[in-house]
Coordinates of C-alpha atoms in Angstrom, one line a residue:
M9 CA 95.4 -41.2 21.3
A10 CA 95.0 -45.0 21.2
H11 CA 98.0 -47.0 22.4
T12 CA 99.2 -50.2 20.7
S13 CA 101.6 -52.9 21.7
L14 CA 105.3 -52.6 20.7
P15 CA 106.3 -54.0 17.3
G16 CA 106.9 -57.7 17.6
F17 CA 105.1 -58.1 20.9
R18 CA 101.7 -59.8 21.4
D19 CA 98.6 -59.1 23.4
F20 CA 97.1 -62.4 24.6
Y21 CA 93.3 -62.0 24.7
P22 CA 91.5 -64.9 26.4
E23 CA 91.2 -66.9 23.2
Q24 CA 94.9 -66.5 22.4
L25 CA 95.9 -67.2 26.0
A26 CA 93.8 -70.4 25.8
E27 CA 95.8 -71.4 22.7
R28 CA 99.1 -70.7 24.4
A29 CA 97.9 -72.7 27.5
H30 CA 97.0 -75.6 25.2
V31 CA 100.6 -75.7 23.8
T32 CA 102.3 -75.2 27.2
K33 CA 100.2 -77.9 28.8
A34 CA 101.4 -80.4 26.1
W35 CA 105.0 -79.2 26.7
R36 CA 104.7 -79.7 30.4
D37 CA 102.8 -83.0 30.3
V38 CA 105.2 -84.7 27.9
T39 CA 108.4 -83.5 29.4
R40 CA 107.3 -84.7 32.8
R41 CA 106.5 -88.1 31.4
Y42 CA 110.1 -88.3 30.2
G43 CA 111.3 -87.5 33.7
F44 CA 112.3 -83.9 33.2
V45 CA 111.8 -81.4 36.1
E46 CA 110.9 -77.8 35.7
Y47 CA 113.2 -74.8 36.6
D48 CA 113.3 -71.1 35.8
G49 CA 115.6 -68.2 36.1
P50 CA 115.5 -64.4 36.0
P51 CA 114.3 -62.6 32.9
L52 CA 117.0 -60.0 33.4
E53 CA 120.6 -61.1 33.4
P54 CA 124.1 -59.4 33.3
L55 CA 124.9 -58.5 29.7
E56 CA 128.2 -60.3 30.1
L57 CA 126.4 -63.6 30.4
Y58 CA 125.4 -63.4 26.7
T59 CA 128.5 -61.7 25.3
A60 CA 130.7 -64.4 26.9
K61 CA 128.8 -67.1 24.9
S62 CA 128.1 -65.3 21.6
G63 CA 130.5 -62.4 21.4
A64 CA 130.0 -58.7 21.5
E65 CA 128.1 -58.8 18.1
I66 CA 125.0 -60.2 19.9
V67 CA 124.4 -56.9 21.6
G68 CA 122.7 -55.6 18.5
Q69 CA 120.1 -58.3 18.9
L70 CA 119.3 -57.7 22.6
Y71 CA 117.1 -55.5 24.7
N72 CA 119.9 -54.2 26.9
F73 CA 120.4 -51.1 29.0
V74 CA 122.3 -49.8 32.1
D75 CA 120.2 -50.2 35.2
K76 CA 120.0 -47.8 38.2
G77 CA 122.9 -49.6 39.8
N78 CA 125.1 -48.8 36.8
R79 CA 125.1 -52.5 35.7
E80 CA 124.9 -53.5 32.1
V81 CA 122.0 -55.9 31.8
A82 CA 119.8 -57.5 29.1
L83 CA 116.4 -59.2 28.8
R84 CA 117.2 -62.9 28.2
P85 CA 117.3 -63.8 24.5
E86 CA 117.8 -67.5 25.3
M87 CA 117.9 -69.8 28.3
T88 CA 121.1 -71.7 27.7
P89 CA 123.5 -69.3 29.5
T90 CA 121.2 -69.1 32.5
F91 CA 120.9 -72.9 32.5
A92 CA 124.7 -73.3 32.3
R93 CA 125.2 -70.9 35.2
M94 CA 122.6 -72.7 37.4
I95 CA 124.0 -76.2 36.5
G96 CA 127.5 -75.0 37.2
A97 CA 126.5 -73.7 40.7
R98 CA 125.3 -77.1 41.8
A99 CA 127.0 -79.5 39.4
N100 CA 128.5 -81.7 42.1
S101 CA 125.3 -82.3 44.0
L102 CA 122.9 -82.9 41.0
R103 CA 121.9 -86.4 40.1
K104 CA 123.3 -87.5 36.7
P105 CA 122.0 -87.5 34.2
T106 CA 120.2 -84.2 35.0
R107 CA 116.9 -83.7 33.2
W108 CA 115.6 -80.2 33.3
F109 CA 113.0 -78.2 31.3
S110 CA 111.8 -74.6 31.3
M111 CA 109.3 -72.5 29.4
P112 CA 110.6 -68.9 29.6
Q113 CA 109.6 -65.8 27.7
L114 CA 112.5 -64.7 25.6
F115 CA 113.3 -61.3 23.9
R116 CA 115.3 -60.5 20.9
Y117 CA 115.5 -57.1 19.1
E118 CA 115.5 -58.3 15.5
R119 CA 113.5 -57.9 12.3
Q120 CA 110.0 -59.3 12.4
Q121 CA 109.1 -61.9 9.9
K122 CA 106.8 -64.9 9.6
G123 CA 107.3 -67.2 12.5
R124 CA 109.7 -64.8 14.3
L125 CA 108.7 -62.0 16.7
R126 CA 110.7 -60.0 19.2
E127 CA 109.3 -62.0 22.1
H128 CA 108.2 -65.6 22.3
Y129 CA 107.7 -68.4 24.8
Q130 CA 110.0 -71.4 24.3
L131 CA 110.2 -74.8 25.7
N132 CA 113.9 -75.7 26.6
V133 CA 114.7 -79.3 27.4
D134 CA 118.2 -80.4 28.4
I135 CA 120.0 -83.5 29.6
V136 CA 123.4 -83.1 31.4
G137 CA 125.9 -85.7 32.3
E138 CA 125.4 -88.4 29.7
G139 CA 127.5 -88.7 26.6
G140 CA 126.0 -91.8 24.9
V141 CA 123.7 -91.7 21.9
A142 CA 120.8 -93.0 23.9
A143 CA 120.4 -89.6 25.5
D144 CA 120.2 -88.0 22.0
A145 CA 117.5 -90.5 21.1
E146 CA 115.6 -89.7 24.3
L147 CA 115.7 -86.0 23.6
V148 CA 114.4 -86.3 20.0
A149 CA 111.7 -88.8 21.1
C150 CA 110.5 -86.2 23.6
A151 CA 110.2 -83.6 20.9
I152 CA 108.3 -86.0 18.6
D153 CA 106.0 -87.0 21.4
I154 CA 105.1 -83.3 22.0
C155 CA 104.1 -83.1 18.4
R156 CA 102.0 -86.3 18.8
E157 CA 100.4 -84.9 21.9
L158 CA 99.3 -81.9 19.9
G159 CA 97.7 -84.0 17.2
L160 CA 100.5 -83.8 14.6
S161 CA 101.7 -86.9 12.8
T162 CA 104.4 -88.0 10.4
N163 CA 102.2 -86.6 7.7
E164 CA 102.8 -83.1 9.0
V165 CA 106.2 -83.2 10.7
V166 CA 109.7 -84.5 9.8
V167 CA 112.7 -84.6 12.0
R168 CA 115.8 -83.8 10.0
V169 CA 118.9 -85.2 11.7
S170 CA 122.7 -84.9 11.2
D171 CA 125.9 -85.1 13.2
R172 CA 128.5 -82.3 13.1
R173 CA 131.2 -84.9 13.7
V174 CA 130.0 -86.9 10.7
M175 CA 130.0 -83.6 8.7
Q176 CA 133.6 -82.9 9.7
A177 CA 134.7 -86.4 8.8
Y178 CA 132.9 -86.1 5.4
L179 CA 134.7 -82.8 4.7
A180 CA 138.0 -84.3 5.7
A181 CA 137.3 -87.2 3.2
L182 CA 136.7 -84.5 0.5
G183 CA 140.2 -83.1 1.3
V184 CA 138.8 -79.8 2.8
S185 CA 141.2 -78.1 5.2
E186 CA 140.2 -78.1 8.9
D187 CA 140.7 -74.3 8.8
A188 CA 137.8 -74.0 6.3
Y189 CA 135.3 -76.1 8.4
A190 CA 133.6 -73.1 10.0
A191 CA 133.1 -71.3 6.7
V192 CA 131.7 -74.5 5.1
F193 CA 129.3 -75.0 8.0
S194 CA 128.1 -71.5 7.6
V195 CA 127.4 -71.9 3.9
V196 CA 125.7 -75.3 4.3
D197 CA 123.5 -73.9 7.0
K198 CA 122.2 -71.3 4.5
L199 CA 122.2 -73.4 1.3
A200 CA 118.4 -73.3 1.1
R201 CA 118.0 -69.5 1.5
Q202 CA 121.2 -68.1 0.0
P203 CA 121.9 -67.7 -3.8
R204 CA 124.1 -70.4 -5.2
D205 CA 126.6 -68.0 -6.6
V206 CA 127.0 -66.3 -3.2
S207 CA 127.6 -69.6 -1.5
A208 CA 130.2 -70.6 -4.2
E209 CA 132.0 -67.3 -3.7
K210 CA 132.2 -67.9 0.0
L211 CA 133.5 -71.4 -0.5
T212 CA 136.1 -70.3 -3.0
A213 CA 137.3 -67.6 -0.5
A214 CA 137.6 -70.4 2.1
G215 CA 140.1 -72.2 -0.2
L216 CA 137.9 -74.9 -1.7
A217 CA 138.5 -76.2 -5.2
Q218 CA 135.7 -76.5 -7.7
A219 CA 135.3 -80.2 -7.2
Q220 CA 135.0 -79.7 -3.4
I221 CA 132.5 -76.9 -4.0
D222 CA 130.3 -79.2 -6.1
A223 CA 130.5 -81.8 -3.4
V224 CA 129.4 -79.3 -0.8
F225 CA 126.3 -78.4 -2.9
S226 CA 125.4 -82.1 -3.0
I227 CA 125.5 -82.5 0.8
P228 CA 121.6 -82.1 1.1
D229 CA 121.2 -85.2 -1.1
A230 CA 123.7 -87.4 0.9
T231 CA 122.2 -90.5 2.4
I232 CA 123.4 -92.6 5.3
E233 CA 124.7 -95.2 2.8
S234 CA 126.6 -92.7 0.7
V235 CA 128.2 -91.2 3.8
R236 CA 129.0 -94.8 5.0
A237 CA 130.7 -95.4 1.7
A238 CA 132.7 -92.2 2.0
L239 CA 133.9 -92.7 5.6
T240 CA 135.9 -95.9 5.3
D241 CA 138.4 -95.5 8.2
E242 CA 137.7 -96.8 11.7
A243 CA 136.8 -93.4 13.2
G244 CA 134.3 -92.6 10.4
A245 CA 132.7 -96.0 10.6
A246 CA 132.2 -95.5 14.4
L247 CA 130.5 -92.2 13.8
V248 CA 128.1 -93.8 11.2
A249 CA 127.4 -96.7 13.6
D250 CA 126.4 -94.1 16.3
M251 CA 123.9 -92.6 13.9
D252 CA 122.6 -96.1 13.1
R253 CA 122.1 -96.7 16.8
F254 CA 120.4 -93.3 17.2
F255 CA 117.8 -94.2 14.5
E256 CA 117.3 -97.6 16.1
Y257 CA 116.7 -96.1 19.6
V258 CA 114.2 -93.5 18.4
A259 CA 112.3 -96.2 16.5
A260 CA 112.1 -98.1 19.9
L261 CA 110.9 -95.0 21.8
V262 CA 108.3 -93.6 19.5
P263 CA 105.4 -95.2 17.6
E264 CA 106.4 -95.2 13.9
G265 CA 109.7 -93.7 15.1
A266 CA 111.6 -94.3 11.9
S267 CA 109.0 -92.6 9.8
W268 CA 109.5 -89.3 11.7
L269 CA 113.3 -89.2 10.9
R270 CA 115.2 -88.2 7.9
F271 CA 119.0 -88.1 7.7
D272 CA 120.0 -84.7 6.3
M273 CA 123.6 -83.7 6.5
S274 CA 122.7 -80.1 5.7
I275 CA 121.4 -79.7 9.2
V276 CA 124.4 -78.2 11.0
R277 CA 122.7 -75.7 13.3
G278 CA 124.2 -72.2 12.9
L279 CA 125.6 -72.0 16.4
A280 CA 129.2 -73.1 16.6
Y281 CA 129.0 -74.7 20.1
Y282 CA 127.2 -77.9 18.8
T283 CA 129.5 -80.9 18.9
G284 CA 127.5 -84.0 17.9
I285 CA 124.1 -85.0 16.7
V286 CA 121.9 -82.0 15.7
F287 CA 118.3 -82.0 14.6
E288 CA 115.5 -79.7 13.5
L289 CA 111.7 -80.4 13.2
F290 CA 109.9 -79.0 10.1
D291 CA 106.4 -79.2 8.7
R292 CA 106.6 -81.5 5.6
S293 CA 105.0 -78.9 3.4
G294 CA 107.8 -76.4 3.9
E295 CA 105.4 -73.6 4.7
F296 CA 106.9 -72.6 8.1
R297 CA 110.2 -72.0 9.7
A298 CA 111.7 -74.8 11.9
I299 CA 109.4 -75.9 14.7
C300 CA 112.2 -77.0 17.0
G301 CA 115.9 -77.3 16.9
G302 CA 118.7 -78.6 19.1
G303 CA 121.6 -81.0 19.6
R304 CA 124.6 -82.0 21.6
Y305 CA 126.9 -79.3 23.1
D306 CA 129.4 -81.1 25.2
N307 CA 131.9 -78.2 25.6
L308 CA 129.5 -75.4 26.4
L309 CA 128.9 -75.9 30.1
G310 CA 132.6 -75.9 30.8
A311 CA 133.0 -72.6 28.9
L312 CA 130.0 -70.9 30.5
G313 CA 129.4 -72.5 33.8
G314 CA 133.0 -73.6 34.7
T315 CA 131.9 -77.3 34.9
A316 CA 132.8 -79.6 32.0
L317 CA 129.9 -82.0 31.5
P318 CA 128.4 -83.6 28.4
A319 CA 125.1 -82.0 27.6
L320 CA 122.4 -81.7 24.9
G321 CA 119.1 -79.9 24.5
F322 CA 116.5 -78.4 22.3
G323 CA 114.3 -75.3 22.1
M324 CA 110.7 -75.3 20.7
G325 CA 109.1 -71.9 20.3
D326 CA 105.4 -71.2 20.6
V327 CA 105.0 -68.9 17.5
V328 CA 105.7 -71.3 14.6
L329 CA 104.2 -74.3 16.5
T330 CA 100.9 -72.4 17.1
E331 CA 100.8 -71.2 13.5
L332 CA 101.2 -74.8 12.3
L333 CA 98.5 -76.1 14.6
R334 CA 96.1 -73.4 13.5
A335 CA 96.8 -74.1 9.8
R336 CA 96.1 -77.8 10.4
G337 CA 92.9 -77.1 12.4
L338 CA 94.4 -78.6 15.6
L339 CA 93.8 -75.7 18.0
P340 CA 90.9 -76.2 20.4
A341 CA 87.9 -73.9 20.1
H342 CA 87.8 -71.3 22.8
E343 CA 85.2 -72.2 25.4
S344 CA 84.2 -70.7 28.6
L345 CA 85.3 -72.4 31.7
L346 CA 82.3 -71.2 33.7
D347 CA 80.5 -74.1 35.4
C348 CA 77.3 -72.3 36.6
W349 CA 75.4 -69.0 36.6
I350 CA 73.0 -68.2 39.4
T351 CA 69.8 -66.3 38.6
A352 CA 67.3 -65.1 41.2
D353 CA 63.9 -63.7 41.5
D354 CA 63.5 -60.0 42.4
D355 CA 62.6 -60.8 46.0
V356 CA 65.6 -63.0 46.7
P357 CA 68.2 -60.9 48.7
T358 CA 71.6 -60.5 47.1
P359 CA 73.4 -62.0 50.2
A360 CA 71.4 -65.2 49.6
V361 CA 72.7 -65.4 46.0
M362 CA 76.2 -64.7 47.2
A363 CA 75.9 -67.4 49.8
E364 CA 74.9 -69.9 47.1
A365 CA 77.9 -68.8 45.0
R366 CA 80.2 -69.3 48.0
R367 CA 78.9 -72.8 48.5
L368 CA 79.4 -73.8 44.9
R369 CA 82.8 -72.2 44.7
G370 CA 83.8 -74.1 47.8
E371 CA 83.0 -77.3 45.8
G372 CA 85.6 -76.1 43.2
K373 CA 83.0 -74.8 40.6
S374 CA 83.4 -71.6 38.7
V375 CA 80.3 -69.4 39.3
E376 CA 79.0 -66.0 38.3
Y377 CA 75.8 -64.1 39.0
S378 CA 74.5 -60.7 38.2
L379 CA 76.2 -58.0 40.3
R380 CA 73.2 -55.6 39.9
P381 CA 69.4 -56.1 39.9
Q382 CA 68.2 -57.4 36.5
S383 CA 65.1 -59.0 35.1
I384 CA 65.1 -62.8 34.7
P385 CA 65.4 -62.5 30.8
K386 CA 68.5 -60.3 31.2
Q387 CA 70.0 -62.6 33.7
R388 CA 69.5 -65.6 31.4
K389 CA 70.9 -63.6 28.5
A390 CA 74.0 -62.8 30.5
A391 CA 74.4 -66.5 31.5
K392 CA 74.2 -67.6 27.9
A393 CA 76.7 -64.9 26.8
A394 CA 79.1 -66.1 29.5
G395 CA 78.9 -69.6 28.2
A396 CA 77.9 -71.1 31.5
R397 CA 77.5 -74.8 31.3
A398 CA 74.5 -74.8 33.7
L399 CA 72.2 -72.4 35.5
L400 CA 70.9 -72.4 39.0
H401 CA 67.7 -70.3 39.7
L402 CA 66.9 -69.2 43.2
S403 CA 63.4 -68.3 44.3
I404 CA 61.5 -68.0 47.5
S405 CA 58.8 -70.5 48.5
A406 CA 56.8 -71.0 51.7
S407 CA 59.5 -73.3 53.1
G408 CA 62.4 -70.9 52.2
F409 CA 64.8 -70.7 49.3
T410 CA 64.3 -73.1 46.4
A411 CA 67.0 -73.8 43.9
T412 CA 66.1 -75.1 40.4
E413 CA 68.9 -76.3 38.3
I414 CA 69.0 -76.1 34.5
Q415 CA 71.7 -78.4 33.2
S416 CA 72.5 -76.5 30.0
T417 CA 72.3 -72.9 29.0
Q418 CA 71.1 -74.1 25.6
R419 CA 67.7 -74.3 27.3
L420 CA 67.7 -70.7 28.4
D421 CA 65.9 -69.4 25.3
G422 CA 62.6 -71.0 26.3

């Protein structure tokens, strides 16, 4: 019986692993240019770490079990709880602002769909200890520069930005009760994928009048200027001024920075712990799920790690990003990394071939040779199949061994 991988899990053959390496290299290169340092944590954590953050209902989405020590554990579905625990353990000694990134493999037991599997690799980038909007701009600029590093431009990607504080102030200006905010946020988060009558029913159940419901449905069309006109008090004006500064800072950090951004108050992020600016990156064609999402979560570290510090971060998964790069023809062709193949005449002893391989490998080159006796044509065919960039042929002459180098395997057919 042939065995297959589990549903929602991937096999990475060399060509797929090369694609993943291409993406993770861009992640690592760009985040390091922004001053972030890499960390990691265990893939298996106490179940309580996730239920404390998201409630008992999250258990249905986890790969969880009782281990041999009778502990309830789970494969990590996200990195934020581990991050919070690690930051909390060393909060007093860490330089502020703290800039960390990680690239864990994450696991969620959920329904497979386009762009969402049961495992994926995800870049997590976080800043801790800075409450000003410059940190938000720095974080978004890093996400944009990753897209640029991978060959994506403003023609392919847009960053949709909002602020949960602005949204709350806007709802207050509409006369919506504070008790209804959570229900309205949930509806707004699903406006694009939930039938209008279902959304209206939920808003009515939350106590909104028809005029308020109509205003909520118009939220995706709101502009900075329309929000500015609605928030006339001092606190509201300060929030809009923060958003203005954010746009100004991103424009200073990224080439064509303003063209990447779009104010979109319907971006609220489904998770309740976000407290300020939030954002998501999408392909402009609308063909794929969000490429990246994140925002400010100033209260979460205190709740999870016991240390109250302002914080913000984003997650960028490899599945949707790789699909987008493939659709746009931006993934590199899979090529062999083999530098040289050594062929040899029948009378050249195998240890001599091995010694030459040792010498070249000592110089940092990748080298192969035939592990069993073969004719020269078969050796050359194997070298070509391996994609070797060059060939070195060993023969015996009156003066000893002679090495003849062929610079390209394209010449092996002659």
